[in-house]
mmCIF file of C-alpha atoms in Angstrom:
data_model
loop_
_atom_site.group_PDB
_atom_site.id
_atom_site.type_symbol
_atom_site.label_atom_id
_atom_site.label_comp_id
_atom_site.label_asym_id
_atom_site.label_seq_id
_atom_site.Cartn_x
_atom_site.Cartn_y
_atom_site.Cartn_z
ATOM 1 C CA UNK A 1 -22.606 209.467 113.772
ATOM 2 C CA UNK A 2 -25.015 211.649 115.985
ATOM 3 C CA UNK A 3 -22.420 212.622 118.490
ATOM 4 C CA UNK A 4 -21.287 216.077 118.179
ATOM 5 C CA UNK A 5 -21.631 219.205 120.287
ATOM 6 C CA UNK A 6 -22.701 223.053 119.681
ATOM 7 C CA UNK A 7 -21.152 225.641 121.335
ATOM 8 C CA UNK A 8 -19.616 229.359 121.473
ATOM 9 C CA UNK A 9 -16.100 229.858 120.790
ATOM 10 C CA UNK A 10 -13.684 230.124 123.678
ATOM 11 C CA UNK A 11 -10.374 231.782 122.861
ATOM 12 C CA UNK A 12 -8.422 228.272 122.884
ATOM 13 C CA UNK A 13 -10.702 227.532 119.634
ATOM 14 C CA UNK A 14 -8.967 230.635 117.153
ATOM 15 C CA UNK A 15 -6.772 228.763 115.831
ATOM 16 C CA UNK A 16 -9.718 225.520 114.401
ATOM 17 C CA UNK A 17 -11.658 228.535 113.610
ATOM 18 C CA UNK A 18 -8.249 230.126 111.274
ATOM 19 C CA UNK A 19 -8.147 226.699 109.511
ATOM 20 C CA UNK A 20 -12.069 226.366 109.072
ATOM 21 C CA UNK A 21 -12.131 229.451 107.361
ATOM 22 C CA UNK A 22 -8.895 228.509 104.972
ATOM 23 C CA UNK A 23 -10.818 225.619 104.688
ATOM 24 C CA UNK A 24 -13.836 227.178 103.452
ATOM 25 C CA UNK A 25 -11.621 229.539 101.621
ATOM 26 C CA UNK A 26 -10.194 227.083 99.857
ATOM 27 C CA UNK A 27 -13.504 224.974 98.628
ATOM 28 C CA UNK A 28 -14.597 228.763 97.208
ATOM 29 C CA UNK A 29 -11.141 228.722 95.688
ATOM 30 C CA UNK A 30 -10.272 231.960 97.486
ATOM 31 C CA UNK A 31 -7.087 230.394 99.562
ATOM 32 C CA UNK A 32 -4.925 233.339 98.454
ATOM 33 C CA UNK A 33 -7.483 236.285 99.478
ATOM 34 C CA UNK A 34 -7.597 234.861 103.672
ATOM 35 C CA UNK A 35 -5.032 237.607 105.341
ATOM 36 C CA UNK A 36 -6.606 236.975 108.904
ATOM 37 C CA UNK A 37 -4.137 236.012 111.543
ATOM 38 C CA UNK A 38 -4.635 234.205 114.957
ATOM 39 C CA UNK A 39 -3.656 237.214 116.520
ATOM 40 C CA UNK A 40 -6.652 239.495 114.795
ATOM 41 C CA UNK A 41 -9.208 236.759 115.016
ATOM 42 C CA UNK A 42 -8.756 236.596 118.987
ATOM 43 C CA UNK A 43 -8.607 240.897 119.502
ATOM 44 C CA UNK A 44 -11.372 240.671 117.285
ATOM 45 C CA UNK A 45 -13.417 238.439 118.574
ATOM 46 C CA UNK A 46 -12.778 237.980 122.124
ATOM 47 C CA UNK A 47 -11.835 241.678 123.402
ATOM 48 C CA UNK A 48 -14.326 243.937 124.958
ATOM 49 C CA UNK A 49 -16.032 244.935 122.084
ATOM 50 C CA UNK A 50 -16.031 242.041 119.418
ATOM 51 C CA UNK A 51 -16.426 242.353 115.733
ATOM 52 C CA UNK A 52 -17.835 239.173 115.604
ATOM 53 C CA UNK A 53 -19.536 235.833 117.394
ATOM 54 C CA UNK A 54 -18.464 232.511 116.309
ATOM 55 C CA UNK A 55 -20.182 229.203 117.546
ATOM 56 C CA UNK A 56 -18.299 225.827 116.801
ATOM 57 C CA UNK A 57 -19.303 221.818 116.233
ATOM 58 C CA UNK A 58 -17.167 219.591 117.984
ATOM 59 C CA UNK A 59 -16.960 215.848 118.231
ATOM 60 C CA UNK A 60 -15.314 213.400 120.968
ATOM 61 C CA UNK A 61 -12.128 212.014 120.647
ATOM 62 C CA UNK A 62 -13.590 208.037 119.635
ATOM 63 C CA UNK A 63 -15.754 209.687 116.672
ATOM 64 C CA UNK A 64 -12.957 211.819 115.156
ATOM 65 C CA UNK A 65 -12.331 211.385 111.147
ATOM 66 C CA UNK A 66 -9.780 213.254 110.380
ATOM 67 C CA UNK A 67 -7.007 212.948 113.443
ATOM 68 C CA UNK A 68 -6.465 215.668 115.801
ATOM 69 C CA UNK A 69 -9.468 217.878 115.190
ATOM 70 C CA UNK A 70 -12.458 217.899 117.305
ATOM 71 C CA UNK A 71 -13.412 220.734 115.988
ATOM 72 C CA UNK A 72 -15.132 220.220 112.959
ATOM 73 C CA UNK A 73 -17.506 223.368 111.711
ATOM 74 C CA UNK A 74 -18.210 226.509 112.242
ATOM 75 C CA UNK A 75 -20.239 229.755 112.188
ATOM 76 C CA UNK A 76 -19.211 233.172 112.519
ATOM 77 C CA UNK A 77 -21.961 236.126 112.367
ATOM 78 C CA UNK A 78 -22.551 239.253 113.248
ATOM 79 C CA UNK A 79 -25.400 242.260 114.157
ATOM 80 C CA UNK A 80 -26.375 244.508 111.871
ATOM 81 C CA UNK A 81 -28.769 247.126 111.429
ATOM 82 C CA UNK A 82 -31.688 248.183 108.996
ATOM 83 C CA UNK A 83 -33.324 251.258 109.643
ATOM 84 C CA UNK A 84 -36.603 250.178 108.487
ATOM 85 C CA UNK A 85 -36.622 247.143 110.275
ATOM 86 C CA UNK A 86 -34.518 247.087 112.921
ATOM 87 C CA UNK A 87 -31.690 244.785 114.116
ATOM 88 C CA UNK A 88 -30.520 241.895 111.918
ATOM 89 C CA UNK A 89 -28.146 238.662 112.448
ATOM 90 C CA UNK A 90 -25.469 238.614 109.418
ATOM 91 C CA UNK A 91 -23.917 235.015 108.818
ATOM 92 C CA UNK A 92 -19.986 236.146 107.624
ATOM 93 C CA UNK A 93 -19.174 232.110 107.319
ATOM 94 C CA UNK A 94 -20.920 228.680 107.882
ATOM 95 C CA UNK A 95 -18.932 225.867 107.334
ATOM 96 C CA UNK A 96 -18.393 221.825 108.229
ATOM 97 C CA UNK A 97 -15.116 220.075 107.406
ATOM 98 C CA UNK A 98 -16.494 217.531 104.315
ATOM 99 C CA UNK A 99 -16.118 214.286 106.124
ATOM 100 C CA UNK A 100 -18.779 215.178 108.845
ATOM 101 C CA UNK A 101 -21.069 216.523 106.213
ATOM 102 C CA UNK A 102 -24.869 214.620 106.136
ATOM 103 C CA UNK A 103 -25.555 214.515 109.691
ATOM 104 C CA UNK A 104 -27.398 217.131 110.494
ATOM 105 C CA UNK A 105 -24.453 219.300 111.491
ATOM 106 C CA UNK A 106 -25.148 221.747 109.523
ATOM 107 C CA UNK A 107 -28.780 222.044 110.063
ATOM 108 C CA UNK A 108 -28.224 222.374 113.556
ATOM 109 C CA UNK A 109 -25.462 225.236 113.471
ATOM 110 C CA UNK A 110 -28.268 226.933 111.185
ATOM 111 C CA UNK A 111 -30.954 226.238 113.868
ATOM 112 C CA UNK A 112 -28.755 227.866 116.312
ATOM 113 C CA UNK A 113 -28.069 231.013 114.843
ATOM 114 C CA UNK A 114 -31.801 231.424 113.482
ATOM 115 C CA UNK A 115 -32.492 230.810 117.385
ATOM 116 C CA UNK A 116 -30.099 233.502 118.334
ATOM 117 C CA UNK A 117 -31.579 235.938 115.849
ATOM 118 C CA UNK A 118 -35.251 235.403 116.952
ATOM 119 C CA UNK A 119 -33.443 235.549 120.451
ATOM 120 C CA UNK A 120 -32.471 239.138 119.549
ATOM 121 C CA UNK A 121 -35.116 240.013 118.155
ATOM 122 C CA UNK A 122 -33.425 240.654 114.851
ATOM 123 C CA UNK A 123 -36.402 240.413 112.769
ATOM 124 C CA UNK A 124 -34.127 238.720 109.476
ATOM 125 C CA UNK A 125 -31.088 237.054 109.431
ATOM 126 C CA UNK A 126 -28.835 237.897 105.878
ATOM 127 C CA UNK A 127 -25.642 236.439 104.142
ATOM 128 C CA UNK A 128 -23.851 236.262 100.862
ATOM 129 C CA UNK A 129 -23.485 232.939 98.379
ATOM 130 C CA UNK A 130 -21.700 232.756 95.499
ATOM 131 C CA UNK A 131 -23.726 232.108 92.543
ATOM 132 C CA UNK A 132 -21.741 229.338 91.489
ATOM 133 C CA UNK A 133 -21.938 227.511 94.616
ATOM 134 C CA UNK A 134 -25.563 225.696 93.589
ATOM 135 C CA UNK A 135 -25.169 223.054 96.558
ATOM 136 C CA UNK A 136 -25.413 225.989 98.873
ATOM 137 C CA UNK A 137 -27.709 228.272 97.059
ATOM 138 C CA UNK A 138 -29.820 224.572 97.014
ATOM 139 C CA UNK A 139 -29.260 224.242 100.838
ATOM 140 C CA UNK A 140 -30.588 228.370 101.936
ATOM 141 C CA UNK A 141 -33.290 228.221 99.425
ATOM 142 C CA UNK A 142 -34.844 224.722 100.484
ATOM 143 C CA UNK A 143 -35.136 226.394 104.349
ATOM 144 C CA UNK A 144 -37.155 229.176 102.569
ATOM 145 C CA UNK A 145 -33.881 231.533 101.715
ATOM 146 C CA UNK A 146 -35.142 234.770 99.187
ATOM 147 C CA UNK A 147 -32.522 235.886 96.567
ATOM 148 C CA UNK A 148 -32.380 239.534 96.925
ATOM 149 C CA UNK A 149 -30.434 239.984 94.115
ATOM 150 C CA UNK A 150 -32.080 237.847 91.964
ATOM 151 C CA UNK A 151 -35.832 238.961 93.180
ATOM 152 C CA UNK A 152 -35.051 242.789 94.507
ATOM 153 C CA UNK A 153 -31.750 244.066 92.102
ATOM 154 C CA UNK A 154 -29.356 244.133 95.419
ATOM 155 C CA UNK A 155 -25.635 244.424 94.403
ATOM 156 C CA UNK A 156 -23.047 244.730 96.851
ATOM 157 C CA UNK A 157 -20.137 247.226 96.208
ATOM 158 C CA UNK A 158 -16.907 247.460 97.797
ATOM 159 C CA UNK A 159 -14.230 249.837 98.310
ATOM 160 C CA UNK A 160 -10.984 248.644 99.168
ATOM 161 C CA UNK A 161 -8.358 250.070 101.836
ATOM 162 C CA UNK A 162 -6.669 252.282 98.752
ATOM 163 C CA UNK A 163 -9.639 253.829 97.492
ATOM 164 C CA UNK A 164 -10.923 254.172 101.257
ATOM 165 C CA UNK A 165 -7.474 256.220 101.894
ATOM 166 C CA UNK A 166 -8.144 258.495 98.811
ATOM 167 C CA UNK A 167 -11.717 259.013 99.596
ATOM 168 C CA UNK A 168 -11.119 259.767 103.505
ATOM 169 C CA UNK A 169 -8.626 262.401 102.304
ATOM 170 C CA UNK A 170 -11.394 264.322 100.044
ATOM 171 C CA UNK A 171 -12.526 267.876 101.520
ATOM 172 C CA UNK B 1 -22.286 275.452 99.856
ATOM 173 C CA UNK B 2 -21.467 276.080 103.611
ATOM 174 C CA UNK B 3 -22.191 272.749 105.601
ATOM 175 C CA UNK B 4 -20.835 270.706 108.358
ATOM 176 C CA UNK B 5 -20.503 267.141 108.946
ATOM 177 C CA UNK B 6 -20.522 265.811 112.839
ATOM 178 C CA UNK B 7 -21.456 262.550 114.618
ATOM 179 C CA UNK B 8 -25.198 262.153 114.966
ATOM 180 C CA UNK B 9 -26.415 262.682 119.049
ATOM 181 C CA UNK B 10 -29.358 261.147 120.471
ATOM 182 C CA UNK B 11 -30.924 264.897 119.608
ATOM 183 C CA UNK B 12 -30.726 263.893 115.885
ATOM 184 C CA UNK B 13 -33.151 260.488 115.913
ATOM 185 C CA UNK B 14 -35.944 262.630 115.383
ATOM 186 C CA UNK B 15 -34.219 264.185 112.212
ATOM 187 C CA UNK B 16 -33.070 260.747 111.022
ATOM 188 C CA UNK B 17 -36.102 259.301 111.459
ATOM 189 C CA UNK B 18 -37.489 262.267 109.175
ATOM 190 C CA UNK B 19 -34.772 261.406 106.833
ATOM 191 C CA UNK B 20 -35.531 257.979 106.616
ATOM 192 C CA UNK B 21 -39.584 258.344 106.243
ATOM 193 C CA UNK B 22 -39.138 260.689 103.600
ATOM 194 C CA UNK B 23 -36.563 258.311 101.839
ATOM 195 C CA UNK B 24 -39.344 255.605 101.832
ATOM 196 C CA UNK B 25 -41.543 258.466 100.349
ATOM 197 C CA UNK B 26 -39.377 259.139 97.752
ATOM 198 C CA UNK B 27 -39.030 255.624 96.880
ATOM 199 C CA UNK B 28 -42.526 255.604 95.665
ATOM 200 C CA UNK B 29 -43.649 252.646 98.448
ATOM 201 C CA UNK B 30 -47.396 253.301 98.332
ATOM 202 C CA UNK B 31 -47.578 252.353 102.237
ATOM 203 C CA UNK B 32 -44.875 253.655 104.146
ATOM 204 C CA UNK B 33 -46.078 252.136 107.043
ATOM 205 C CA UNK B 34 -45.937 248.721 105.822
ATOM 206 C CA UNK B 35 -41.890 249.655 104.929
ATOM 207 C CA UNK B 36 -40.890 251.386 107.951
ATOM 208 C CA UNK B 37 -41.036 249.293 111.213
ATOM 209 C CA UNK B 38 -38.693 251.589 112.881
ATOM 210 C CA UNK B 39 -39.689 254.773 114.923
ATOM 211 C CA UNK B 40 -37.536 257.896 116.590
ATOM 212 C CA UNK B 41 -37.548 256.147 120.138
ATOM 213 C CA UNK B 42 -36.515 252.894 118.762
ATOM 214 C CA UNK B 43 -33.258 254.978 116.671
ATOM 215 C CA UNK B 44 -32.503 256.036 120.163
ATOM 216 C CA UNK B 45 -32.315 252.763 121.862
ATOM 217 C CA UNK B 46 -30.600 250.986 119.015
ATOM 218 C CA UNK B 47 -28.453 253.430 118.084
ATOM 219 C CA UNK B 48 -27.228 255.211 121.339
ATOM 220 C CA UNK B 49 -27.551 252.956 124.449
ATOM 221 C CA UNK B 50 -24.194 251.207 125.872
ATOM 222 C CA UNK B 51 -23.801 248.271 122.937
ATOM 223 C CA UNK B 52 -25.354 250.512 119.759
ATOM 224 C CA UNK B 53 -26.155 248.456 116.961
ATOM 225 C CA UNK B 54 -25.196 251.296 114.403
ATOM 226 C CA UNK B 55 -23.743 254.669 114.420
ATOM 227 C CA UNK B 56 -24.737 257.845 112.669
ATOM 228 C CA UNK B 57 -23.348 261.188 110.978
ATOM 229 C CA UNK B 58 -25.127 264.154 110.150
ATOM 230 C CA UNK B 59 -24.492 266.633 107.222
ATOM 231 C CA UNK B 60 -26.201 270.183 108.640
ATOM 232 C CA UNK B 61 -26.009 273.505 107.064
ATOM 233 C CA UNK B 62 -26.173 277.101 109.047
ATOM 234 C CA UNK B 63 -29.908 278.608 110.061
ATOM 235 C CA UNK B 64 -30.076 281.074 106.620
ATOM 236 C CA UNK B 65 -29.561 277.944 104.313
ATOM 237 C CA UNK B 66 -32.256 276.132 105.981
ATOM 238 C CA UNK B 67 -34.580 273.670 103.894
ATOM 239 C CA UNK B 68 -37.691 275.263 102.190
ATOM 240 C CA UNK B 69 -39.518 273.364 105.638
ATOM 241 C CA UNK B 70 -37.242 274.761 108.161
ATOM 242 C CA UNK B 71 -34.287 271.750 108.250
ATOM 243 C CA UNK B 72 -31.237 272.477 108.878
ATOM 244 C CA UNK B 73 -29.850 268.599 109.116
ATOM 245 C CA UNK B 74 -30.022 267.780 105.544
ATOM 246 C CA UNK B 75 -28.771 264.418 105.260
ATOM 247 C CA UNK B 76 -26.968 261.489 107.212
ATOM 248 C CA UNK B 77 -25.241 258.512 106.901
ATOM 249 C CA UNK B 78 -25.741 255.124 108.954
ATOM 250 C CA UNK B 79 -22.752 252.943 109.620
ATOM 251 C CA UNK B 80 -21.529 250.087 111.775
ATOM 252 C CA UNK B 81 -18.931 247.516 112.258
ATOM 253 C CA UNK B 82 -18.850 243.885 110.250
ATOM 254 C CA UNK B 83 -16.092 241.569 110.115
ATOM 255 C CA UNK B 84 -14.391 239.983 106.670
ATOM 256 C CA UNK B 85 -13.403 236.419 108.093
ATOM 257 C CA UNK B 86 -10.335 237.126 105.001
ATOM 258 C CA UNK B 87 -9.678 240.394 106.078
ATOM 259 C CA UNK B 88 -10.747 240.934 108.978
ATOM 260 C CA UNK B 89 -12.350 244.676 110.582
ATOM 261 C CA UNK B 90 -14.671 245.961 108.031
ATOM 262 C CA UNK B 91 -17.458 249.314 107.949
ATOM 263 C CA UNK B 92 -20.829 248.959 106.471
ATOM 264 C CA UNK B 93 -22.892 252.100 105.247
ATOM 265 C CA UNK B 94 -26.115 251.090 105.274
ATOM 266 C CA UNK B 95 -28.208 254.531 104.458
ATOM 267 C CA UNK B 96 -26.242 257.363 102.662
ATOM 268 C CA UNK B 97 -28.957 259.916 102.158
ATOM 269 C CA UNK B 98 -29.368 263.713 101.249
ATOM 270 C CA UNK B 99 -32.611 265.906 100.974
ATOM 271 C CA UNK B 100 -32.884 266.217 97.100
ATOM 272 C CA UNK B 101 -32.809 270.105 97.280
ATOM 273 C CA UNK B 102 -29.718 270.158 98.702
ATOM 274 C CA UNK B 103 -28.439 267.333 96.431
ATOM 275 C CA UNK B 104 -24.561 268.341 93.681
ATOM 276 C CA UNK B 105 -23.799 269.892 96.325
ATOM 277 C CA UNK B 106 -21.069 267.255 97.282
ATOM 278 C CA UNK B 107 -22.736 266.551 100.309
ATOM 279 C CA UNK B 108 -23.186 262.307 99.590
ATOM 280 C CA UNK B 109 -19.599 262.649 98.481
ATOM 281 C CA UNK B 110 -18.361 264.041 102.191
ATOM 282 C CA UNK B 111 -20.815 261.880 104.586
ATOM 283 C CA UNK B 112 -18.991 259.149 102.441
ATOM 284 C CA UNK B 113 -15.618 260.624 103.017
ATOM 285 C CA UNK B 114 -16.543 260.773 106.692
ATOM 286 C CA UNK B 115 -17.478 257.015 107.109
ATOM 287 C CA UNK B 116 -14.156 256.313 105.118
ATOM 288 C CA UNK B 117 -12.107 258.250 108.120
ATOM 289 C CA UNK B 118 -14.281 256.723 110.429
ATOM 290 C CA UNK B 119 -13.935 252.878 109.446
ATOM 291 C CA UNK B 120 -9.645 253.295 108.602
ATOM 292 C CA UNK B 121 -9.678 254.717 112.248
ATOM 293 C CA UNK B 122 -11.215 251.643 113.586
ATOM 294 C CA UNK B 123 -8.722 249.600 111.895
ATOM 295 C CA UNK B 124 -11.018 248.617 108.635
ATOM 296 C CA UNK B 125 -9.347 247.553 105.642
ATOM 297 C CA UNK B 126 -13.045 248.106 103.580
ATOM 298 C CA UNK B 127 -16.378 249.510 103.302
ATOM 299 C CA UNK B 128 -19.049 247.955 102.355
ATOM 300 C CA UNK B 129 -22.218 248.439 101.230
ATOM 301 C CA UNK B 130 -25.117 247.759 98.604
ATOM 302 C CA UNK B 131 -27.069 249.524 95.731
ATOM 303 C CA UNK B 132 -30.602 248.477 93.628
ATOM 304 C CA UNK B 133 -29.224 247.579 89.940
ATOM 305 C CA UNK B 134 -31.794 250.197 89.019
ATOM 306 C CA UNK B 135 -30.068 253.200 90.621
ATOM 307 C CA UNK B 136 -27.733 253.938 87.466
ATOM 308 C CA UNK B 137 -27.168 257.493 88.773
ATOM 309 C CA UNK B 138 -26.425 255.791 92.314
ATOM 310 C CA UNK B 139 -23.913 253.034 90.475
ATOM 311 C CA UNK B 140 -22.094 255.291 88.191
ATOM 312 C CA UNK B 141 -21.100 257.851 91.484
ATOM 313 C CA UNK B 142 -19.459 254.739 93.305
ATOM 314 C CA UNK B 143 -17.673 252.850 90.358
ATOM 315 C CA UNK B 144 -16.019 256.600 89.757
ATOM 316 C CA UNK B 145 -15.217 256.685 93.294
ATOM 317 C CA UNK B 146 -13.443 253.374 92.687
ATOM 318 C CA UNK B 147 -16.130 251.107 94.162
ATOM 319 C CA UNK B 148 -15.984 247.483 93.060
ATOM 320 C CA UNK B 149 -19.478 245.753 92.441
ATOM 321 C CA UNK B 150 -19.247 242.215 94.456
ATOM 322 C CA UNK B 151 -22.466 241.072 92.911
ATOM 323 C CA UNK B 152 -21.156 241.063 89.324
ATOM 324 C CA UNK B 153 -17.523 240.563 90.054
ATOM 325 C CA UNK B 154 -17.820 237.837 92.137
ATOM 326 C CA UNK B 155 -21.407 236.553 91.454
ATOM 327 C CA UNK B 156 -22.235 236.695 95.244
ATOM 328 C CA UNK B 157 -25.969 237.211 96.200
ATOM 329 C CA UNK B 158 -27.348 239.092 98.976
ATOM 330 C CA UNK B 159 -29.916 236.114 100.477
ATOM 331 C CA UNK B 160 -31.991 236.708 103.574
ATOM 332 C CA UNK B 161 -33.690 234.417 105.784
ATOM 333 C CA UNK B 162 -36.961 236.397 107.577
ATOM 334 C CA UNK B 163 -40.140 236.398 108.924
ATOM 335 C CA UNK B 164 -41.705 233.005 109.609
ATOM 336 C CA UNK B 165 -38.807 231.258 107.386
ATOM 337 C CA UNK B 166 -36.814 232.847 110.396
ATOM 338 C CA UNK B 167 -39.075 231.265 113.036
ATOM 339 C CA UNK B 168 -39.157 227.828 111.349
ATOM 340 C CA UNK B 169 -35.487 227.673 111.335
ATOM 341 C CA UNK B 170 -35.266 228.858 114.500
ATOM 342 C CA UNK B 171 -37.868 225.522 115.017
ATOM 343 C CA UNK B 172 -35.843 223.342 113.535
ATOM 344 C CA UNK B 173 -38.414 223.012 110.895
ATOM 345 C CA UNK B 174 -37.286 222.105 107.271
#
């Protein structure tokens, strides 16, 4: 199966692109933590100034698997910024629905962003994995992927909206 | 101590960029040069043309509190926008940074506070942001301010994809 098609998200495709990330959600065994609505993910994404850029894989009607979606992965990233190098390309989620995995689906959405980055000049192009996800990790680090944790001591640290409410109301 | 925090203005790239070279000084990099790709003018066009691709706040204190070099904008904090595909509208502080002589001064603590206000404004239900696993001073000041560390938590790794492994994938080049 070689027939499928790269492209940015239109509005019309929020609500593949809600299930896609339950989807991926899910496989991380995260279901419960996805809060996102249709309603956020189109303000968000397709207002004047959007959070985020998503590009999506989708496949004609004779080569669907699973019935009713032609949309069948995913990427949503994002620009950042590193003052000692300039502008970056941040991949929030990558994903392809498990029965179109193998064909080079993936590999393409990857070529596509790293293609936008250059593009952009972003001179690096980041993300997160979970440590237990080895087919991943395995995936990034065969396309030349560096662990920064692993190899440079990054952590990443979070503060949630309650502690973000206390701390904005410090003098 | 007497000290303001406002929004950074084009005025204040050549002060960042101060900030940020000394930083890399202070980190002990033997070539700064070889660290620091990023000069004043190109703070200005990132940061403060129509689509920025960060924002900026600067901690300043009055003329007779100046630095021992003549500064009066004594630290800063660079932020921008990210998006949580759980949660949606995040903020990201990527540099948090004060001149060490004006450091216990709770400076850090209210360019932090700032970028809090800032990102709940903009509808963000978190900030974000990382820390070296050496930095024990660094760690200990977020986990009291009720921080969660991702890395161990979670297990998630930063990764990062540059340089010609950028251009090969960009290539299509395995």
């Amino acid at each position: 199966m070689a027939n499928f098609n790269l492209r940015k998200a239109e509005p019309k495709d929020v609500p593949d692109i809600l299930r896609l990330i339950k989807e991926l959600a899910k496989y991380e065994e995260m279901e419960d933590q996805v809060v996102l609505t249709e309603k956020d993910l189109l303000e968000d994404g397709f207002g004047n100034q959007p959070f985020y850029h998503c590009v999506v894989a989708d496949v004609p009607a004779e080569h669907q698997k699973v019935e009713g979606y032609s949309v069948i992965g995913f990427a949503m990233y994002y620009f950042t910024y590193d003052p000692w190098i300039g502008k970056l390309l941040y991949l929030e989620d990558f994903y392809v629905m498990k029965e179109y995995r193998g064909f080079g689906i993936g590999s393409e959405i990857l070529k596509t962003l790293s293609d936008t980055a250059v593009k952009n000049r972003c001179s690096s192009m980041h993300f997160i994995v979970a440590e237990s996800n080895k087919a991943s990790i395995d995936f990034y680090k065969r396309r030349g992927a560096s662990d920064l944790s692993l190899q440079e001591g990054w952590r990443l640290f979070r503060i949630d909206k309650e502690n973000l409410l206390k701390m904005s109301a410090e003098e | 101590m007497e000290f303001t925090i406002r929004a950074a203005t084009l005025e204040d790239c050549k002060d960042i960029s101060r900030m940020i070279l000394s930083r890399c000084e202070l980190a002990e990099y033997e070539k700064v040069s070889d660290q620091v790709k990023i000069a004043q003018r190109d703070l200005e066009q990132d940061g403060f043309s129509k689509n920025p691709f960060f924002h900026g706040i600067i901690a300043e204190v009055p003329e007779h509190l100046k630095s021992k070099e003549g500064h009066t904008k004594v630290g800063y904090s660079l932020y921008f926008y990210t998006y949580s595909s759980w949660k949606g509208r995040a903020v990201y502080m990527e540099d948090l940074y004060v001149m060490p002589e004006f450091r216990g001064k709770c400076i850090g603590k209210a360019l932090m506070s700032k970028v809090s206000q800032l990102g709940l404004a903009a509808g963000c239900t978190q900030l974000n942001f990382t820390v070296l696993d050496w930095n024990k001073s660094s760690l200990d000041f977020y986990l009291k301010l009720g921080c969660w560390d991702v890395t161990s938590d979670l297990g998630y790794h930063c990764m990062r994809c540059e340089g010609d492994v950028l251009e090969h994938l960009a290539q299509g080049d395995l």
